[in-house]
Tab-separated table of C-alpha atoms and ligand atoms in Angstrom:
chain	number	residue	atom	x	y	z
A	214	MET	CA	131.731	84.968	53.643
A	215	ILE	CA	129.253	85.289	56.481
A	216	ASP	CA	129.863	81.655	57.555
A	217	GLN	CA	133.589	82.165	57.502
A	218	ALA	CA	133.264	85.381	59.581
A	219	ILE	CA	131.122	83.456	62.177
A	220	ALA	CA	133.839	80.753	62.356
A	221	LEU	CA	136.597	83.465	62.780
A	222	VAL	CA	134.710	85.197	65.533
A	223	GLN	CA	133.833	82.084	67.460
A	224	GLN	CA	137.432	80.957	67.351
A	225	THR	CA	138.908	84.355	68.186
A	226	LEU	CA	136.586	85.143	71.014
A	227	ASP	CA	136.797	81.710	72.650
A	228	GLY	CA	137.331	82.408	76.310
A	229	ALA	CA	136.581	86.232	75.998
A	230	GLU	CA	135.063	88.194	78.939
A	231	ALA	CA	131.422	87.102	79.000
A	232	GLY	CA	130.053	90.534	77.994
A	233	HIS	CA	132.169	90.582	74.800
A	234	ASP	CA	132.039	86.971	73.749
A	235	TRP	CA	130.505	85.240	70.752
A	236	PHE	CA	127.086	85.379	72.212
A	237	HIS	CA	127.272	89.257	72.431
A	238	ILE	CA	128.227	89.200	68.733
A	239	GLU	CA	125.376	86.917	67.810
A	240	ARG	CA	122.843	89.190	69.618
A	241	VAL	CA	124.248	92.285	67.970
A	242	TRP	CA	124.162	90.500	64.537
A	243	LYS	CA	120.491	89.382	65.069
A	244	LEU	CA	119.394	92.846	66.329
A	245	SER	CA	121.248	94.466	63.402
A	246	MET	CA	119.419	92.255	60.880
A	247	HIS	CA	116.147	93.010	62.566
A	248	ILE	CA	116.727	96.743	62.360
A	249	ALA	CA	117.953	96.508	58.774
A	250	GLN	CA	114.645	95.033	57.627
A	251	GLN	CA	113.176	98.437	58.116
A	252	HIS	CA	115.916	99.963	56.074
A	253	PRO	CA	115.979	98.510	52.516
A	254	GLU	CA	118.514	101.250	51.575
A	255	ALA	CA	121.086	99.612	53.832
A	256	ASN	CA	123.583	97.138	52.328
A	257	ALA	CA	122.705	93.902	54.321
A	258	GLU	CA	126.101	92.327	53.609
A	259	VAL	CA	127.909	95.370	55.146
A	260	VAL	CA	125.514	95.318	58.112
A	261	ALA	CA	126.069	91.603	58.774
A	262	LEU	CA	129.826	91.714	58.440
A	263	GLY	CA	130.124	94.915	60.483
A	264	ALA	CA	128.071	93.357	63.283
A	265	LEU	CA	129.999	90.067	63.146
A	266	LEU	CA	133.444	91.690	63.110
A	267	HIS	CA	132.867	94.792	65.317
A	268	ASP	CA	134.519	93.401	68.472
A	269	ILE	CA	137.021	91.040	66.752
A	270	ALA	CA	139.828	92.733	68.761
A	271	ASP	CA	138.254	95.338	71.066
A	272	ALA	CA	140.964	97.905	72.079
A	273	LYS	CA	140.148	97.605	75.762
A	274	PHE	CA	141.170	94.012	75.751
A	275	HIS	CA	144.421	94.768	73.669
A	276	ASN	CA	146.209	97.370	75.549
A	277	GLY	CA	144.243	100.176	73.925
A	278	ASP	CA	145.374	99.161	70.406
A	279	GLU	CA	142.720	100.599	68.119
A	280	GLN	CA	144.368	99.391	64.901
A	281	LEU	CA	144.212	95.634	65.683
A	282	GLY	CA	140.456	95.101	65.059
A	283	PRO	CA	140.482	96.924	61.683
A	284	GLN	CA	143.646	95.074	60.735
A	285	ILE	CA	142.392	91.573	61.479
A	286	ALA	CA	139.035	92.361	59.725
A	287	SER	CA	140.516	93.783	56.635
A	288	GLN	CA	143.065	90.875	56.345
A	289	PHE	CA	140.198	88.420	56.707
A	290	LEU	CA	138.013	90.179	54.143
A	291	GLN	CA	140.843	90.419	51.677
A	292	GLU	CA	141.434	86.651	52.021
A	293	GLN	CA	137.732	86.118	51.370
A	294	GLY	CA	138.110	88.001	48.067
A	295	ALA	CA	135.947	91.026	49.283
A	296	THR	CA	135.997	94.161	47.086
A	297	PRO	CA	138.064	97.160	48.418
A	298	GLU	CA	134.709	99.018	48.717
A	299	LEU	CA	133.228	96.327	50.939
A	300	ILE	CA	136.323	96.209	53.053
A	301	ASP	CA	136.267	99.984	53.532
A	302	GLN	CA	132.599	99.974	54.593
A	303	VAL	CA	133.066	97.161	57.115
A	304	VAL	CA	136.254	98.633	58.561
A	305	TYR	CA	134.552	102.079	58.875
A	306	ILE	CA	131.935	100.498	61.167
A	307	ILE	CA	134.619	98.714	63.321
A	308	ARG	CA	136.555	101.983	63.674
A	309	ASN	CA	133.603	104.170	64.651
A	310	ILE	CA	131.144	102.007	66.561
A	311	SER	CA	132.527	102.588	69.992
A	312	PHE	CA	130.950	104.788	72.615
A	313	LYS	CA	134.153	106.415	73.478
A	314	ASN	CA	134.470	107.722	69.898
A	315	ARG	CA	131.020	109.325	70.034
A	316	ASN	CA	132.240	112.907	69.613
A	317	GLU	CA	134.615	112.156	66.734
A	318	VAL	CA	132.406	110.779	63.991
A	319	SER	CA	130.970	113.343	61.621
A	320	HIS	CA	129.225	111.048	59.072
A	321	TYR	CA	127.108	108.019	60.061
A	322	PRO	CA	126.253	105.820	57.051
A	323	ILE	CA	123.048	103.894	57.595
A	324	GLU	CA	125.011	100.673	58.028
A	325	LEU	CA	127.008	102.186	60.977
A	326	GLN	CA	123.877	103.608	62.410
A	327	ILE	CA	122.262	100.218	62.424
A	328	VAL	CA	125.131	98.188	63.918
A	329	GLN	CA	125.788	100.961	66.512
A	330	ASP	CA	122.140	100.914	67.626
A	331	ALA	CA	122.271	97.125	67.893
A	332	ASP	CA	125.446	97.269	69.964
A	333	ARG	CA	123.836	99.882	72.185
A	334	LEU	CA	120.671	97.859	72.622
A	335	ASP	CA	122.805	94.979	73.863
A	336	ALA	CA	124.426	97.414	76.400
A	337	ILE	CA	121.081	98.165	78.072
A	338	GLY	CA	118.112	96.204	79.668
A	339	ALA	CA	118.587	92.915	81.426
A	340	ILE	CA	121.510	91.803	79.279
A	341	GLY	CA	123.121	95.293	79.662
A	342	ILE	CA	122.866	95.014	83.438
A	343	ALA	CA	124.424	91.511	83.404
A	344	ARG	CA	127.221	92.559	80.996
A	345	THR	CA	128.057	95.534	83.103
A	346	PHE	CA	128.357	93.685	86.392
A	347	ASN	CA	130.372	90.974	84.617
A	348	PHE	CA	132.796	93.595	83.268
A	349	GLY	CA	133.061	95.372	86.679
A	350	GLY	CA	133.848	91.955	88.245
A	351	TYR	CA	136.393	91.156	85.598
A	352	LYS	CA	138.068	94.497	86.408
A	353	ASN	CA	137.546	93.959	90.159
A	354	ASN	CA	135.871	97.412	90.372
A	355	PRO	CA	133.578	98.118	93.335
A	356	MET	CA	129.807	97.593	92.572
A	357	HIS	CA	128.843	100.733	94.342
A	358	ASP	CA	130.301	103.350	96.656
A	359	PRO	CA	127.939	106.070	97.881
A	360	LYS	CA	130.853	108.444	98.171
A	361	GLN	CA	131.759	108.227	94.493
A	362	GLU	CA	129.802	110.604	92.239
A	363	PRO	CA	129.192	109.512	88.565
A	364	ARG	CA	131.274	111.533	85.980
A	365	THR	CA	129.352	112.353	82.859
A	366	ASP	CA	131.867	114.919	81.452
A	367	MET	CA	134.673	112.351	80.832
A	368	ASN	CA	136.626	112.767	77.595
A	369	LYS	CA	137.764	109.698	75.646
A	370	GLU	CA	140.997	109.181	77.538
A	371	VAL	CA	139.485	109.604	81.024
A	372	TYR	CA	136.603	107.213	80.008
A	373	LYS	CA	138.928	104.514	78.858
A	374	LYS	CA	140.948	104.697	82.114
A	375	SER	CA	137.920	104.882	84.337
A	376	ASN	CA	137.845	102.288	87.062
A	377	GLY	CA	134.896	103.835	88.846
A	378	THR	CA	132.048	101.768	90.254
A	379	THR	CA	129.762	99.613	88.298
A	380	ILE	CA	126.688	101.483	89.386
A	381	ASN	CA	128.236	104.785	88.178
A	382	HIS	CA	128.639	103.265	84.736
A	383	PHE	CA	124.820	103.332	84.432
A	384	TYR	CA	124.972	107.216	84.727
A	385	GLU	CA	128.181	107.562	82.659
A	386	LYS	CA	126.989	105.524	79.775
A	387	LEU	CA	124.007	103.065	79.949
A	388	LEU	CA	121.210	105.558	80.825
A	389	LEU	CA	122.440	107.962	78.024
A	390	LEU	CA	122.065	105.359	75.339
A	391	LYS	CA	118.320	105.474	74.840
A	392	ASP	CA	118.463	108.984	73.493
A	393	MET	CA	121.435	108.210	71.280
A	394	MET	CA	119.658	105.752	69.090
A	395	HIS	CA	119.660	106.601	65.334
A	396	THR	CA	116.850	104.478	64.078
A	397	GLU	CA	113.206	104.404	64.961
A	398	THR	CA	113.163	100.568	65.549
A	399	ALA	CA	116.047	100.758	68.056
A	400	ARG	CA	114.503	103.812	69.817
A	401	LYS	CA	111.349	101.775	70.495
A	402	LEU	CA	113.206	98.709	71.714
A	403	ALA	CA	115.358	100.926	73.936
A	404	GLU	CA	112.385	102.217	75.805
A	405	GLU	CA	111.470	99.050	77.724
A	406	ARG	CA	115.125	98.201	78.362
A	407	HIS	CA	115.739	101.627	79.768
A	408	GLN	CA	112.835	101.385	82.122
A	409	LEU	CA	114.046	97.995	83.362
A	410	MET	CA	117.405	99.657	84.275
A	411	LEU	CA	115.647	102.356	86.233
A	412	THR	CA	113.563	99.762	88.064
A	413	PHE	CA	116.720	97.820	88.812
A	414	LEU	CA	118.540	100.947	90.166
A	415	ASP	CA	115.590	101.718	92.453
A	416	ALA	CA	115.604	98.205	93.893
A	417	PHE	CA	119.377	98.235	94.183
A	418	TYR	CA	119.453	101.444	96.385
A	419	LYS	CA	116.527	100.207	98.434
A	420	GLU	CA	118.280	97.020	99.236
A	421	TRP	CA	121.739	98.658	99.637
A	422	ASN	CA	120.207	100.990	102.256
A	423	VAL	CA	118.401	98.068	103.839
A	424	ALA	CA	115.232	100.110	103.594
A	425	LEU	CA	112.790	97.445	104.736
B	568	LIG	P1	131.999	100.195	73.489
B	568	LIG	O1	132.222	98.622	73.415
B	568	LIG	O2	130.840	100.694	72.771
B	568	LIG	O3	133.286	100.972	73.256
B	568	LIG	P2	132.314	100.336	76.268
B	568	LIG	O4	133.761	100.014	76.096
B	568	LIG	O5	132.059	101.568	76.970
B	568	LIG	O6	131.591	100.443	74.945
B	568	LIG	O7	131.663	99.127	76.958
B	568	LIG	C1	131.045	97.987	76.418
B	568	LIG	C2	130.337	97.435	77.633
B	568	LIG	O8	131.335	96.977	78.563
B	568	LIG	C3	129.406	98.306	78.392
B	568	LIG	O9	128.154	98.350	77.862
B	568	LIG	C4	129.449	97.675	79.748
B	568	LIG	O10	128.574	96.587	79.903
B	568	LIG	C5	130.846	97.208	79.920
B	568	LIG	N1	131.700	98.317	80.536
B	568	LIG	C6	132.516	99.146	79.891
B	568	LIG	N2	133.077	99.914	80.823
B	568	LIG	C7	132.665	99.672	82.019
B	568	LIG	C8	132.799	100.052	83.394
B	568	LIG	N3	133.672	101.023	83.621
B	568	LIG	N4	132.121	99.460	84.325
B	568	LIG	C9	131.273	98.481	84.012
B	568	LIG	N5	130.987	98.013	82.795
B	568	LIG	C10	131.677	98.482	81.759
B	569	LIG	NI1	130.003	95.167	70.951
């Protein structure tokens, strides 16, 4: 089933925005399996399938449709002969992994905790910086505008519509992630990646201001 899921994802995400392509999925899958090694209580099949299918139809690339991803995933899993319980567990991850839903989830099963931590690790550090500028470029957002303040109090609807600057995205999301990790393994990995972003921002402002 894992091999079939890989094939489906590679095919579906062919030509996707580079921050949400197969290589993002592959990194999240590898990070998830790494974190899961420290959690024998987690169901490894749920973790793997959740990681592989979590962005199969990301709502922000499908006119905000939040049903499509769960639909495609559950149809695929049904065709693969997955049990209803497995389907429920994987679809739960897909529905609840997103940053924008962070205030809506009341119960985080360990499998969701693991895949969410992995997805968040891939949003920070060197890869996080690269993905964020790629997304900003894809949206044709400004990189930086000293007159625009970051907004950290955005609710889900405002966050989704936000076309602020890419630099502000660091304050609105990326720098918050380190303290939102569920697992100890991810918290440790996040530390170095967080520091790298702070170093990057320092250098960015210095060069922006041509402070020689
Ligand atoms: P999730 O996929 O968890 O719902 P987001 O939709 O917030 O999270 O974003 C996933 C990634 O896409 C971010 O980590 C970032 O790299 C990029 N991204 C999302 N929104 C923006 C934005 N407004 N500006 C720049 N990058 C963004
Ligand atoms: Ni993702």
